[in-house]
mmCIF file of C-alpha atoms and ligand atoms in Angstrom:
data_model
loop_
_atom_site.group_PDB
_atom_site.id
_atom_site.type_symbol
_atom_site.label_atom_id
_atom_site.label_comp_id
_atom_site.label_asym_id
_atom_site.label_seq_id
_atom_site.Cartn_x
_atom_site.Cartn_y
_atom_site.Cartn_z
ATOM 1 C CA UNK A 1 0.000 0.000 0.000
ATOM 2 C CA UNK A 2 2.832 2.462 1.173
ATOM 3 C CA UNK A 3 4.539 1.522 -2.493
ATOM 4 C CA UNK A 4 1.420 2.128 -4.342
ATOM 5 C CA UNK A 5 0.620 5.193 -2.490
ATOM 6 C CA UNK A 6 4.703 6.536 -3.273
ATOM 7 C CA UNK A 7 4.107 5.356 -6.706
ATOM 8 C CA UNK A 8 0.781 7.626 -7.414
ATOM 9 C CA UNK A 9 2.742 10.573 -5.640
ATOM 10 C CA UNK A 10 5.852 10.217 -7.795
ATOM 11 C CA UNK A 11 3.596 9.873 -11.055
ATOM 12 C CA UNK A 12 1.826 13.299 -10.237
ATOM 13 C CA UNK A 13 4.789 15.136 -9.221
ATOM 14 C CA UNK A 14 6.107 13.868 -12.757
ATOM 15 C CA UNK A 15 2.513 15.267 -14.272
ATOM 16 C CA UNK A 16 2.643 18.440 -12.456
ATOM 17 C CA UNK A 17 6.122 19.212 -13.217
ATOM 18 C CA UNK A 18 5.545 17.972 -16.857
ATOM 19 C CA UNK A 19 2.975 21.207 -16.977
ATOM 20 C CA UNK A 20 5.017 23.300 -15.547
ATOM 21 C CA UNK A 21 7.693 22.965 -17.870
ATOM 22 C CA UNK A 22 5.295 23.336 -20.460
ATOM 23 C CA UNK A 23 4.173 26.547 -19.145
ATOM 24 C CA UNK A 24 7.871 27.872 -18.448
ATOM 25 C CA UNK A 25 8.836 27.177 -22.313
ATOM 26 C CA UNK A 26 5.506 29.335 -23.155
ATOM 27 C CA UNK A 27 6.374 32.022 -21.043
ATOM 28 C CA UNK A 28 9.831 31.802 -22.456
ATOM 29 C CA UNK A 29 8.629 31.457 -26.141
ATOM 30 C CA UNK A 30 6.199 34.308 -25.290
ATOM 31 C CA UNK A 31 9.328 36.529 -23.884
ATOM 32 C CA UNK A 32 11.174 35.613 -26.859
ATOM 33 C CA UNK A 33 8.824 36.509 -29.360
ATOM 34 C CA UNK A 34 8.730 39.802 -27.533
ATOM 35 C CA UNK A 35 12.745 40.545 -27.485
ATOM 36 C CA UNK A 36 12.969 38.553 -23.975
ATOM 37 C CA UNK A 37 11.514 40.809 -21.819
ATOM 38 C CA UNK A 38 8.048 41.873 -20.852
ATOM 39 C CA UNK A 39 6.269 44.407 -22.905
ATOM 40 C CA UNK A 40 5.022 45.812 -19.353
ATOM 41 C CA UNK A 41 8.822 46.253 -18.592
ATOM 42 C CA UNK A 42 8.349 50.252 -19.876
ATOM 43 C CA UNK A 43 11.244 51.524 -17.329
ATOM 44 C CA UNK A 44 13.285 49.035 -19.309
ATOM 45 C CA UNK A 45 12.314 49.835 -22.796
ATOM 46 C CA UNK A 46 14.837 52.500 -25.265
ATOM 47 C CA UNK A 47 13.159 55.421 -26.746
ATOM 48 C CA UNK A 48 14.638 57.210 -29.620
ATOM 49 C CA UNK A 49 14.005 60.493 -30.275
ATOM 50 C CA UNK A 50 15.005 63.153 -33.562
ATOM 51 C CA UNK A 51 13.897 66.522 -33.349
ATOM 52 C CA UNK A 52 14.734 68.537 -36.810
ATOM 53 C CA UNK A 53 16.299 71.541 -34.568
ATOM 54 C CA UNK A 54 16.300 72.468 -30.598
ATOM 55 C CA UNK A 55 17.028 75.869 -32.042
ATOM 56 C CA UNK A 56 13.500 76.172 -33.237
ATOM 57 C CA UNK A 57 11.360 77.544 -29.980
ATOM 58 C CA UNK A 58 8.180 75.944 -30.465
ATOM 59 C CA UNK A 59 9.980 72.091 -30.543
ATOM 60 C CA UNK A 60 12.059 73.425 -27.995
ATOM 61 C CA UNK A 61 8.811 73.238 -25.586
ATOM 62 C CA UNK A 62 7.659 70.509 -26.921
ATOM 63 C CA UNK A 63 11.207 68.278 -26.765
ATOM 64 C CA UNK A 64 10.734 68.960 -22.885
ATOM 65 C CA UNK A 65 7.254 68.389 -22.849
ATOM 66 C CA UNK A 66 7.775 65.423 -24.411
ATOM 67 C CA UNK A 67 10.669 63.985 -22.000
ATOM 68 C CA UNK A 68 8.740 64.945 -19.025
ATOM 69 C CA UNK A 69 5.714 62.415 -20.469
ATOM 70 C CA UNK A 70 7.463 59.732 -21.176
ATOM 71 C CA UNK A 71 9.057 59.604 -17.612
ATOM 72 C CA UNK A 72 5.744 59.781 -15.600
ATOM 73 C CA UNK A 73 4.270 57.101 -17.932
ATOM 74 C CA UNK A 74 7.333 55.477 -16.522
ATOM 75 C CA UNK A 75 10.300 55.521 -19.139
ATOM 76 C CA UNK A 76 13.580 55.192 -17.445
ATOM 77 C CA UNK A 77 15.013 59.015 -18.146
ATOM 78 C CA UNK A 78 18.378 56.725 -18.886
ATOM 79 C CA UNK A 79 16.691 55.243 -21.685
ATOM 80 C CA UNK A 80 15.361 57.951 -23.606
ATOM 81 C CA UNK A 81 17.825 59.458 -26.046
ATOM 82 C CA UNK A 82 16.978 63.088 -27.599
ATOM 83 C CA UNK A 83 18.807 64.150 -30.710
ATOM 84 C CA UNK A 84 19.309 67.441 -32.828
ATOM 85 C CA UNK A 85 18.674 66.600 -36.267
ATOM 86 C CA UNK A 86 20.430 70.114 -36.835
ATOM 87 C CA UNK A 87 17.959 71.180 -40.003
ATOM 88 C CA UNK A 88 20.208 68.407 -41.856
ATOM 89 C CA UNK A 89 18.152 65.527 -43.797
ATOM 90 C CA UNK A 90 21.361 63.182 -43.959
ATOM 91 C CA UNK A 91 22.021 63.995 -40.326
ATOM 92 C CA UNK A 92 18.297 62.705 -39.247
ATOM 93 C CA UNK A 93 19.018 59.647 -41.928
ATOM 94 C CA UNK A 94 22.117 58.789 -39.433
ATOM 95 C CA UNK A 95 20.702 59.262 -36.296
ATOM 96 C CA UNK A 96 17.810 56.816 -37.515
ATOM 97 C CA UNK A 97 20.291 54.421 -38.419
ATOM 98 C CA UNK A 98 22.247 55.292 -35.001
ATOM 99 C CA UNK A 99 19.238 54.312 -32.839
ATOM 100 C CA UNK A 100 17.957 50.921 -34.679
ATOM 101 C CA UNK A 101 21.873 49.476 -34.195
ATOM 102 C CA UNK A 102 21.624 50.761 -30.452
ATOM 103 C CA UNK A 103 18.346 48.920 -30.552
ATOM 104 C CA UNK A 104 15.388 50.905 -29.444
ATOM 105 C CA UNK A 105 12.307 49.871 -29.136
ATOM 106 C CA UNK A 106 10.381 52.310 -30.781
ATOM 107 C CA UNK A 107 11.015 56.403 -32.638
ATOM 108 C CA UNK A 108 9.730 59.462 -32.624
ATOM 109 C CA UNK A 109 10.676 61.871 -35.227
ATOM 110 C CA UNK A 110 9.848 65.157 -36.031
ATOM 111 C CA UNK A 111 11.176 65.465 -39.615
ATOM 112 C CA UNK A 112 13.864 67.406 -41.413
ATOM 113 C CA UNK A 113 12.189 67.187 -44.618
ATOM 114 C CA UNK A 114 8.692 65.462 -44.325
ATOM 115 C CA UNK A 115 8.463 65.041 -48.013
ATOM 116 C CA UNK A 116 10.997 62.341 -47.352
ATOM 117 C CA UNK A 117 9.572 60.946 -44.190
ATOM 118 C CA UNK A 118 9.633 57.416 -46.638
ATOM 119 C CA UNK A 119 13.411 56.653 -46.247
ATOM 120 C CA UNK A 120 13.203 56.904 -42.319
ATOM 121 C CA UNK A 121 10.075 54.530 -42.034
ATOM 122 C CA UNK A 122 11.457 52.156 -45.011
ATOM 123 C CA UNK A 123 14.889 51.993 -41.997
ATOM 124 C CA UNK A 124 12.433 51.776 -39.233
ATOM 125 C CA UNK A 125 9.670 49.111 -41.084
ATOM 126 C CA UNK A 126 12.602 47.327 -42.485
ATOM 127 C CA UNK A 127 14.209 46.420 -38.880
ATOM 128 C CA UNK A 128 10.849 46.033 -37.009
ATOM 129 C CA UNK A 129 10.512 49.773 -34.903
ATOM 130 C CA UNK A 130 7.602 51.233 -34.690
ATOM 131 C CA UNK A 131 7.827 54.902 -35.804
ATOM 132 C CA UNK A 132 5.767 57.884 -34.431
ATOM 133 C CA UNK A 133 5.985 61.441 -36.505
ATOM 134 C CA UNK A 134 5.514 64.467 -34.741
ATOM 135 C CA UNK A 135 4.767 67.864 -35.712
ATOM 136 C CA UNK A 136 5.482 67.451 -39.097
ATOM 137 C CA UNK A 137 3.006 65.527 -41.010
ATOM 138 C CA UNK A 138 4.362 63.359 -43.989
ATOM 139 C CA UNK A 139 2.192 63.521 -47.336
ATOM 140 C CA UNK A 140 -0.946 61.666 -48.146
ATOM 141 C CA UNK A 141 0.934 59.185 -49.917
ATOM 142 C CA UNK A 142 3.436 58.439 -47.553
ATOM 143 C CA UNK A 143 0.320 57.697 -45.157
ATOM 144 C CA UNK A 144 -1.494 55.485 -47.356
ATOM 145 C CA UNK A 145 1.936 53.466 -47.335
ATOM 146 C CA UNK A 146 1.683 53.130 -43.394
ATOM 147 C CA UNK A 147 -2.349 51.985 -43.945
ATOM 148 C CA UNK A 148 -1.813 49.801 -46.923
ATOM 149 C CA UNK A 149 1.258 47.797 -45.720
ATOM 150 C CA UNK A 150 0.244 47.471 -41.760
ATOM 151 C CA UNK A 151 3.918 49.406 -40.251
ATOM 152 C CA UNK A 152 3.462 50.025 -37.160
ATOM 153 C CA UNK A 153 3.886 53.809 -38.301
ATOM 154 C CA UNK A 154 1.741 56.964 -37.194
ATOM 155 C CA UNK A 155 1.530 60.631 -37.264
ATOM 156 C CA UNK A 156 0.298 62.322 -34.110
ATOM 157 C CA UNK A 157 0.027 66.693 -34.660
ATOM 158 C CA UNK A 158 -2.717 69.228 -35.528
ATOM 159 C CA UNK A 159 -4.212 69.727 -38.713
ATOM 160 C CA UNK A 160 -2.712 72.912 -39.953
ATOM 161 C CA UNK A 161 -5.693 74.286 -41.940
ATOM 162 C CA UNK A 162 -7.534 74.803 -38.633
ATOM 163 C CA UNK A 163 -4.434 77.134 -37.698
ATOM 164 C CA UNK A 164 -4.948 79.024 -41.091
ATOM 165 C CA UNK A 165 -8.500 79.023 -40.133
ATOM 166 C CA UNK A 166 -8.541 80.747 -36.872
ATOM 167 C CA UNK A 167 -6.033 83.366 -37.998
ATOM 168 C CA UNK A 168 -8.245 84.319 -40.813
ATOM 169 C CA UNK A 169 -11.495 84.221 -37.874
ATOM 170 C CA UNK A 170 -9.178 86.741 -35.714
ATOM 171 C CA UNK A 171 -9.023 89.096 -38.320
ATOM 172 C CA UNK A 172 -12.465 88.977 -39.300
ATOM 173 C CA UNK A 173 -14.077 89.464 -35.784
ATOM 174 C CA UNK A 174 -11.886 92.716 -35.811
ATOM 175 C CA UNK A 175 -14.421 93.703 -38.590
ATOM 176 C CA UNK A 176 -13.884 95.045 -42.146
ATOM 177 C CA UNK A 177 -13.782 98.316 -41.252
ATOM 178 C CA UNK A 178 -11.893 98.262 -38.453
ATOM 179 C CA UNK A 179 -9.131 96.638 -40.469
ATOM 180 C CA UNK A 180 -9.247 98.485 -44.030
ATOM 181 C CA UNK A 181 -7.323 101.597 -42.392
ATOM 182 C CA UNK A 182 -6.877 103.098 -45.068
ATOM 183 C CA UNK A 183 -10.221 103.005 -46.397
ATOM 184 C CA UNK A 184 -9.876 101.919 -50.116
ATOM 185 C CA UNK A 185 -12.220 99.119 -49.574
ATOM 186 C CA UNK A 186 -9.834 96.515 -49.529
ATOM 187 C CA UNK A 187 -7.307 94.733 -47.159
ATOM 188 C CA UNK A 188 -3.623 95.408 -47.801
ATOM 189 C CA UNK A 189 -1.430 91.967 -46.748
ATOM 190 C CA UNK A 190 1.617 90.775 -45.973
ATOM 191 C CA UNK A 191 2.566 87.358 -45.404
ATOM 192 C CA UNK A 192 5.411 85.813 -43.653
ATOM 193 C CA UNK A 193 5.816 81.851 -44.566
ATOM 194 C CA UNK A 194 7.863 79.214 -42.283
ATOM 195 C CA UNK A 195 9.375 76.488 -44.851
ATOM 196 C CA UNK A 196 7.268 76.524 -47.733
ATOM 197 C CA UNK A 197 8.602 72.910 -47.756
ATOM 198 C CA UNK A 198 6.537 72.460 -44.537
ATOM 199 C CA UNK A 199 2.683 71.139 -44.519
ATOM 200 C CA UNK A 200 1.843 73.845 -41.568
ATOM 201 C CA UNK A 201 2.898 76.791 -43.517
ATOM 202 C CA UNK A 202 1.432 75.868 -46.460
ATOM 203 C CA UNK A 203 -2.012 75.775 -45.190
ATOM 204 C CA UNK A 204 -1.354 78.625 -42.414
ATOM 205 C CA UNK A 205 -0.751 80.711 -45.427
ATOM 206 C CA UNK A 206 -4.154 79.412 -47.540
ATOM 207 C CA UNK A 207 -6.097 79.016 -45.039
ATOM 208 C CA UNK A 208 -5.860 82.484 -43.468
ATOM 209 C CA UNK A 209 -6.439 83.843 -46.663
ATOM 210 C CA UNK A 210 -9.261 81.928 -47.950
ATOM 211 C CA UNK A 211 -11.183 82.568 -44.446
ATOM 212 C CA UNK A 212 -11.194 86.390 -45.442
ATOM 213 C CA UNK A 213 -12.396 86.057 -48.991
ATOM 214 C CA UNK A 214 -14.728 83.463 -47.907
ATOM 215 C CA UNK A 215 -15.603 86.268 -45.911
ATOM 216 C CA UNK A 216 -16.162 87.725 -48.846
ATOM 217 C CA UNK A 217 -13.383 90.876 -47.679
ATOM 218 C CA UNK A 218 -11.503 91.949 -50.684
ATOM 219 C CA UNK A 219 -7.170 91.196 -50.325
ATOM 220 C CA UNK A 220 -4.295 92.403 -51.836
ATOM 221 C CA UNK A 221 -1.311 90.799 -51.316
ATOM 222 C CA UNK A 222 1.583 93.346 -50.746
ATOM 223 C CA UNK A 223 4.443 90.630 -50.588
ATOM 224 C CA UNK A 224 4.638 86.973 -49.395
ATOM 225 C CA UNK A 225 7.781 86.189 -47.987
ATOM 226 C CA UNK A 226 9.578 83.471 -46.336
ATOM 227 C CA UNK A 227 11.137 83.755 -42.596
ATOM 228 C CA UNK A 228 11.878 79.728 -42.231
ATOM 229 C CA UNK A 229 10.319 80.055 -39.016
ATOM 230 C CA UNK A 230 12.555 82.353 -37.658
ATOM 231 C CA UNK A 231 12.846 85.578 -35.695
ATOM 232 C CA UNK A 232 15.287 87.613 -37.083
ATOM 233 C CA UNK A 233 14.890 86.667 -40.591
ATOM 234 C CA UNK A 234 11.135 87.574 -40.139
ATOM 235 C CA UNK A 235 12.489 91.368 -38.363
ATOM 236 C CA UNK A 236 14.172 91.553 -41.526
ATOM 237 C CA UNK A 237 11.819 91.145 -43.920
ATOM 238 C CA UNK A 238 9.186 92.935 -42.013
ATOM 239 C CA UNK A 239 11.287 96.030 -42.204
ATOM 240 C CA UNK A 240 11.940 95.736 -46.042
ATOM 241 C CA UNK A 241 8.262 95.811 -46.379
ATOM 242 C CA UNK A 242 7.086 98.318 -44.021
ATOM 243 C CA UNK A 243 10.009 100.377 -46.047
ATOM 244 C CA UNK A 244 8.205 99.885 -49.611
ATOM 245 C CA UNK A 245 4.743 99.706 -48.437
ATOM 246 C CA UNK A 246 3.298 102.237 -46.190
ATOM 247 C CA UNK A 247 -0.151 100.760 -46.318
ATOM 248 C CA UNK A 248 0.406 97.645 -44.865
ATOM 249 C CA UNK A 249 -2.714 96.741 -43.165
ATOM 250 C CA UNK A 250 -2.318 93.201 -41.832
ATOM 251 C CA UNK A 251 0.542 90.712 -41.288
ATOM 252 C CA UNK A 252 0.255 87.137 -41.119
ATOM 253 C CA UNK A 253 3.254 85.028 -39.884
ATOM 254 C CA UNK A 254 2.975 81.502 -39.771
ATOM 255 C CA UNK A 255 4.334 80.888 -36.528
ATOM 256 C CA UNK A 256 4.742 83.461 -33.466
ATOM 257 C CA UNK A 257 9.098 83.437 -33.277
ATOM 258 C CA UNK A 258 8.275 85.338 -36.460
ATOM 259 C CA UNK A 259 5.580 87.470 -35.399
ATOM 260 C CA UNK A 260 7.609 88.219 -32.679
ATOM 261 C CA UNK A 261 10.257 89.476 -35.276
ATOM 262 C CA UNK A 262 7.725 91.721 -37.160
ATOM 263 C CA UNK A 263 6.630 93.052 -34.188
ATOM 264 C CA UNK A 264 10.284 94.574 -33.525
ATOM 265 C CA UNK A 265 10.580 95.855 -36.939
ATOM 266 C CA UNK A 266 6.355 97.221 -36.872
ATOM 267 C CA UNK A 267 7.612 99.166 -33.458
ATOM 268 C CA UNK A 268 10.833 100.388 -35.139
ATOM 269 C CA UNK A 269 8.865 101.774 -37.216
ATOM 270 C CA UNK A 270 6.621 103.787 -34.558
ATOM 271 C CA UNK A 271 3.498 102.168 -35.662
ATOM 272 C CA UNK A 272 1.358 100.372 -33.132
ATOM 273 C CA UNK A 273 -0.340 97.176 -33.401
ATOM 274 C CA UNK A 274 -3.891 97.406 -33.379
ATOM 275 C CA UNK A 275 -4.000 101.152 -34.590
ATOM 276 C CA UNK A 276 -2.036 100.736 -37.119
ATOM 277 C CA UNK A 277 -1.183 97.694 -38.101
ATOM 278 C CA UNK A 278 -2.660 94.025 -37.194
ATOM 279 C CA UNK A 279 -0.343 91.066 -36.657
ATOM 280 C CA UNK A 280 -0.990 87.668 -35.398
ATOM 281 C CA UNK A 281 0.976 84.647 -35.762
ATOM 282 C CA UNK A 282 0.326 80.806 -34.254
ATOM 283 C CA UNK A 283 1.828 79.084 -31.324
ATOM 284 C CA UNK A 284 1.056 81.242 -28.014
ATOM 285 C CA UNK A 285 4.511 81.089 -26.748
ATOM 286 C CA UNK A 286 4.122 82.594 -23.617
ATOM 287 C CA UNK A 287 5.619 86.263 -24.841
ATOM 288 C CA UNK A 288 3.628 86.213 -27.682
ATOM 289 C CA UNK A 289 0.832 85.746 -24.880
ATOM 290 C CA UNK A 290 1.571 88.362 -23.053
ATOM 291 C CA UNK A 291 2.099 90.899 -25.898
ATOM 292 C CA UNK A 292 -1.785 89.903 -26.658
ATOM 293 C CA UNK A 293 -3.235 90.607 -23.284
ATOM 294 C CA UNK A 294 -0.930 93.894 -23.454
ATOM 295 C CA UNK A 295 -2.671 94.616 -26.902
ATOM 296 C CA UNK A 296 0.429 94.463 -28.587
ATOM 297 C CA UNK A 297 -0.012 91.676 -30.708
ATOM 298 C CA UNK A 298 -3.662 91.175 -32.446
ATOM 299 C CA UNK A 299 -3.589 87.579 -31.520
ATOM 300 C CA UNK A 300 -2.326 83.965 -32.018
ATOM 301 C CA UNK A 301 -3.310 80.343 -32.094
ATOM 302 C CA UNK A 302 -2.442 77.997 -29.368
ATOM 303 C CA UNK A 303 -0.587 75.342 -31.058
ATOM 304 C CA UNK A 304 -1.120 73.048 -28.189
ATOM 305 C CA UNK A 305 2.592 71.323 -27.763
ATOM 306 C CA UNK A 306 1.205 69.643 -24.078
ATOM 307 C CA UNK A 307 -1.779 67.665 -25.823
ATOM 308 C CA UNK A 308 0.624 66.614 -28.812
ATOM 309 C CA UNK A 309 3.718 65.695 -27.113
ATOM 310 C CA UNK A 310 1.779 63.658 -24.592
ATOM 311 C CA UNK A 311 -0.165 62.567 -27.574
ATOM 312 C CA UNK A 312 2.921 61.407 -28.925
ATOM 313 C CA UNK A 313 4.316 59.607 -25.821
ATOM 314 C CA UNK A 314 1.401 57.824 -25.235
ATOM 315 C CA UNK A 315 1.228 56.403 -28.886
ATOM 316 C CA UNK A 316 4.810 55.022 -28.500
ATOM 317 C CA UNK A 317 4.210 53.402 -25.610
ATOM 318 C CA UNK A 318 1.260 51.741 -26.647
ATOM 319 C CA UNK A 319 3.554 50.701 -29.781
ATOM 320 C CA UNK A 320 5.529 49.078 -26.867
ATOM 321 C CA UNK A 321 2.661 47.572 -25.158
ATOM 322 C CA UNK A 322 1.501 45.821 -28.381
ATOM 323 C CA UNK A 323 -1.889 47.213 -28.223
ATOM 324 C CA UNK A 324 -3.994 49.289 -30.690
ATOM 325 C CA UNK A 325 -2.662 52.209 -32.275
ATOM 326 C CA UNK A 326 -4.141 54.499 -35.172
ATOM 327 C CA UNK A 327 -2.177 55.497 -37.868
ATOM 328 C CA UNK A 328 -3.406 59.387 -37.328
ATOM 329 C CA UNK A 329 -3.501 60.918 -33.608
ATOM 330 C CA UNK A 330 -4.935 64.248 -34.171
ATOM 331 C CA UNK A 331 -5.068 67.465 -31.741
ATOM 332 C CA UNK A 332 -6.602 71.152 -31.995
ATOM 333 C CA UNK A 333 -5.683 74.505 -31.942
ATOM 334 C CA UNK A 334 -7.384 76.860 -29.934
ATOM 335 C CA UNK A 335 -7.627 80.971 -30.812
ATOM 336 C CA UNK A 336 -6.121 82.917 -28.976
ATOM 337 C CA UNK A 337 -6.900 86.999 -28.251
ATOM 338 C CA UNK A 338 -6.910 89.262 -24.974
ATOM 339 C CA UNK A 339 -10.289 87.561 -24.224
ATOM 340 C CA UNK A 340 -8.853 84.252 -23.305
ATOM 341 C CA UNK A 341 -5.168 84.718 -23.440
ATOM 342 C CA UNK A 342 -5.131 84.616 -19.748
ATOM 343 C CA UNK A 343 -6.330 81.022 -19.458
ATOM 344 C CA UNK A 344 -3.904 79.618 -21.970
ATOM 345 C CA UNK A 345 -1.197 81.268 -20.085
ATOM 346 C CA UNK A 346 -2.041 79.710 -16.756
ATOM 347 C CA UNK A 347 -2.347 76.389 -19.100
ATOM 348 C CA UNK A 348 1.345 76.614 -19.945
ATOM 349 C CA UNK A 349 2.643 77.110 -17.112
ATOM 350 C CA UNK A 350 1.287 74.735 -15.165
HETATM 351 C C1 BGC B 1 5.243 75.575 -35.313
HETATM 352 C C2 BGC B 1 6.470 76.358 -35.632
HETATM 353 C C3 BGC B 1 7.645 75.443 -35.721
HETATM 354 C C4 BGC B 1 7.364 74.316 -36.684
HETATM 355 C C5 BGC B 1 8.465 73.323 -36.724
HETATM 356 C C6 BGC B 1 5.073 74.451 -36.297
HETATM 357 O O1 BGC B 1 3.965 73.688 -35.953
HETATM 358 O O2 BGC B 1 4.136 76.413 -35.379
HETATM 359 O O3 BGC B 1 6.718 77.329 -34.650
HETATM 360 O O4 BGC B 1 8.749 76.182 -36.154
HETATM 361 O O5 BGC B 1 6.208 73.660 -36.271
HETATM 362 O O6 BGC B 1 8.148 72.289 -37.575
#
């Protein structure tokens, strides 16, 4: 009896140990398929990250922004890398090829050049990382690619034609009138463009536009210019026109480091913004904020960096996580004059 009862003891140890072998070579399998370690092992997963240029103030923010999210949704800050991509295509190329040899599990890139966003996801599709664009949207038919061949490829940022939009709707509360200073029944413009290589300043620049003369207002373009998104080449420009054109009635900049540059060359100038002159420009950087509760600058858009850099977190690490992620991630703008600048300052600097 004592043998028997040994025996049947033996035989279900062998059963139960039998099973859980079984079950450790699953879990192993499973941790294998997934690179040998947990997908819910976040602290321990690598995060590369390109940003076209820290020198540019609105990706400045949202570099930071950006960081910050990916720690509290528990990133190890020793595993996220940041890089400049310095303006330089063939530098961003590099860096791409830099992080998939180091290994990371997953990119974000804000593109040099998103016209040829296709050789950084062919790298990233080709070695098996997924691949989140920010702030830079890649064409239709780059997208399609993502949709039509499954990558694990997305685009998370604002639609730029809403930005357009709401500059054009800041002009036009103002009222025709108001805004035709010089009373020859139509609206004297001038327009300063970011890179007219860029998606955002290509609709900034129709969109604004189009909202007027859907408005039915009458435009004249006095000079359309292009500042690359910067300050000083925008103060430059701005005073070459202001120079030629003394009826300059409105200036649109596509983003606010050049408003901020017209501004300095409008003021140079002794004219005053909203007497004179009308100027807005997108982003609300917090100056730019501050010169609109002052009255000094007509308005801006919020281009809202927190939502779309935490946006953009979040969508790697659900990459990471395996679970469902959309090819598009979308965000808004909000408008921004004296009326409500005061609440989207206290947003930023929470
Ligand atoms: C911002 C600009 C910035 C550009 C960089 C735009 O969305 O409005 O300020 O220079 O992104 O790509």
């Amino acid at each position: 009896m004592k043998r028997r009862l040994i025996s049947l003891f033996l035989l279900t140890m062998m059963v139960v140990c039998t099973q859980m072998g079984c079950a450790a070579a699953t879990s192993e399998k499973k941790n294998t398929e997934l690179g040998g370690e947990s997908e819910d092992n976040i602290a321990g997963k690598k995060v590369g990250v390109c940003i076209y240029q820290f020198l540019d103030n609105f990706m400045a923010l949202f570099k930071d922004e950006l960081e910050e999210r990916l720690v509290e949704q528990g990133v190890s800050e020793d595993n996220i890398e940041i890089v400049d991509s310095l303006n330089n295509q063939n530098t961003q190329v590099e860096q791409v090829r830099d992080f998939i040899q180091k290994g990371v599990d997953v990119l974000i890139v804000n593109p040099v050049n998103p016209a040829r966003a296709d050789e950084i996801t062919d790298l990233a599709v080709e070695a098996g990382i997924p691949l989140v664009y920010v702030n830079r949207e890649p064409d239709g038919d780059e997208e399609d690619r993502w949709v039509d061949g499954d990558y694990k490829v997305s685009y998370v940022g604002c639609d730029a034609r809403q930005s357009g939009t709401f500059q054009g709707e800041i002009i036009e509360s103002l009222g025709f009138d108001a805004v035709d200073l010089n009373g020859d029944g139509k609206i004297q413009y001038f327009m300063i463009e970011g890179d007219p290589e860029n998606i955002d300043s290509q609709y900034r620049t129709e969109y604004s536009i189009r909202t007027l003369q859907d408005a039915s207002w009458e435009l004249e373009c006095v000079g359309d210019e292009i500042g690359n998104w910067h300050q000083e080449t925008a103060r430059q420009l701005m005073a070459k026109a202001l120079e030629n054109d003394k009826d300059i009635e409105v200036v649109f900049c596509n983003n606010d480091a050049m408003a901020l540059g017209a501004l300095e060359a409008i003021e140079a100038d002794d004219r005053k913004v909203g007497e004179d002159i009308y100027l807005v420009g997108v982003d609300a950087l917090e100056e730019v904020i501050g010169y609109v509760l002052d009255g000094r600058m007509t308005g801006t858009v919020f281009n809202d960096y927190i939502s779309q850099s935490h946006a953009a977190a979040d969508t790697a690490i659900n990459y990471i996580k395996r679970e469902k992620v959309e090819h598009y991630v979308g965000c808004h703008y909000v408008k921004v004059t004296a009326k409500n600048a005061r609440e989207i300052l206290d947003k930023i600097k929470k």
